[in-house]
Amino acid sequence: MVSRTNSCRLIPLLAWLAAASAPAPAPLAAQTAAPATPLRLSFADAVRVASGEVPAVALATLRTNEADARVRQARAALLPSLSVSGAWLNRTFNSKSLGIEFPTIPGNPPFPELVGPFNNYDARFSATQTLFDWSSVRRVRAADAQADGSRAERGVTVEGSVLTAAIAYVRAVRAQAVVAARQADSGIAAELVGLAEAQRAAGVSPAIDVTRAQAQLATAQGLLLVAKNQLDRGRIDVTRALGLDPATPLAFADSLAPSLGAAAVPVQRDSAVSAALANRPELLAELARAAAARQTGSAIRAERLPRLQLGGDYGVNGKTVPDGIATRDVTL
């Protein structure tokens, strides 16, 4: 059995151990960290960001730039080609390999079979220009059609990104309105609880009315919690649609008004169909792909046609640099 004296000695020891094992208090700056300023976002801002700054649209833009570069690459076959070259050569060669029998002059030694070694210096400027190449022309047109298809596919990506962002924004704004309504319901339910308690205290209302009011308050608070969770999920969906950090706080500048997302579209059926046939990016992309396939097939068939090219060079050639003379040639 522990005596009272020993108990009195153990109490300070236990208090010291508890204080030593307790975590150190957080700094005052960490305890009072200011919340991040919410990003104010309107419906127009969400559409603008979704149409040009999200990763999917950025990748589609890069693919379009790549297709435009292929057009320039295909067009290079029709452009002039310029080159500058310089060479030094030290060589020997067999005179018999020329196929010419050099006569022997009486009284002189025969022409040697091995000629050299000797130096040869050559500096030359060359140029070529394609005059007619129907296959290359067709390939340029095919590359143009593929670039048009890439731009149409980018339009499909932009439309999908904008649609996702717009739907997410509208759902988040709707959740925000639901939260405001649930907060109002909770406030009214709390007032009804206070009124029921006052009436019971005055003896004009039974206790069951207080219980009923408290149940209604609990129901309203539960619905408010669900609405807040939906709002948080809506904010996360908006940030994902816009390529932002999901932890970014958002403040929606627009509300569920009839003018939200309004657009001037044709009302008549025939006008709407005509506008869709003329503007739908999916249809434009398919038409561009079909045109590119036709142009590519035509380019392959055109390879059987002759190709006309003009070339020439001009330079200096000689056994030594001071003794070099100008030479040229032109080919067709």
PDB file of C-alpha atoms in Angstrom, residues 14 28 48 58 70 194 260 280 310:
ATOM      1  CA  LEU A  14       4.225  12.956 -13.048  1.00  0.00           C
ATOM      2  CA  LEU A  28       2.475  32.700 -33.260  1.00  0.00           C
ATOM      3  CA  ARG A  48     -11.091  32.534 -71.782  1.00  0.00           C
ATOM      4  CA  ALA A  58      -1.562  24.053 -75.357  1.00  0.00           C
ATOM      5  CA  ARG A  70       5.676  20.502 -92.204  1.00  0.00           C
ATOM      6  CA  GLY A 194     -35.460  29.828 -29.763  1.00  0.00           C
ATOM      7  CA  LEU A 260     -25.101  33.596 -67.879  1.00  0.00           C
ATOM      8  CA  ARG A 280     -18.510  22.435 -86.585  1.00  0.00           C
ATOM      9  CA  LEU A 310      18.169  24.173-113.446  1.00  0.00           C
TER      10      LEU A 310
END
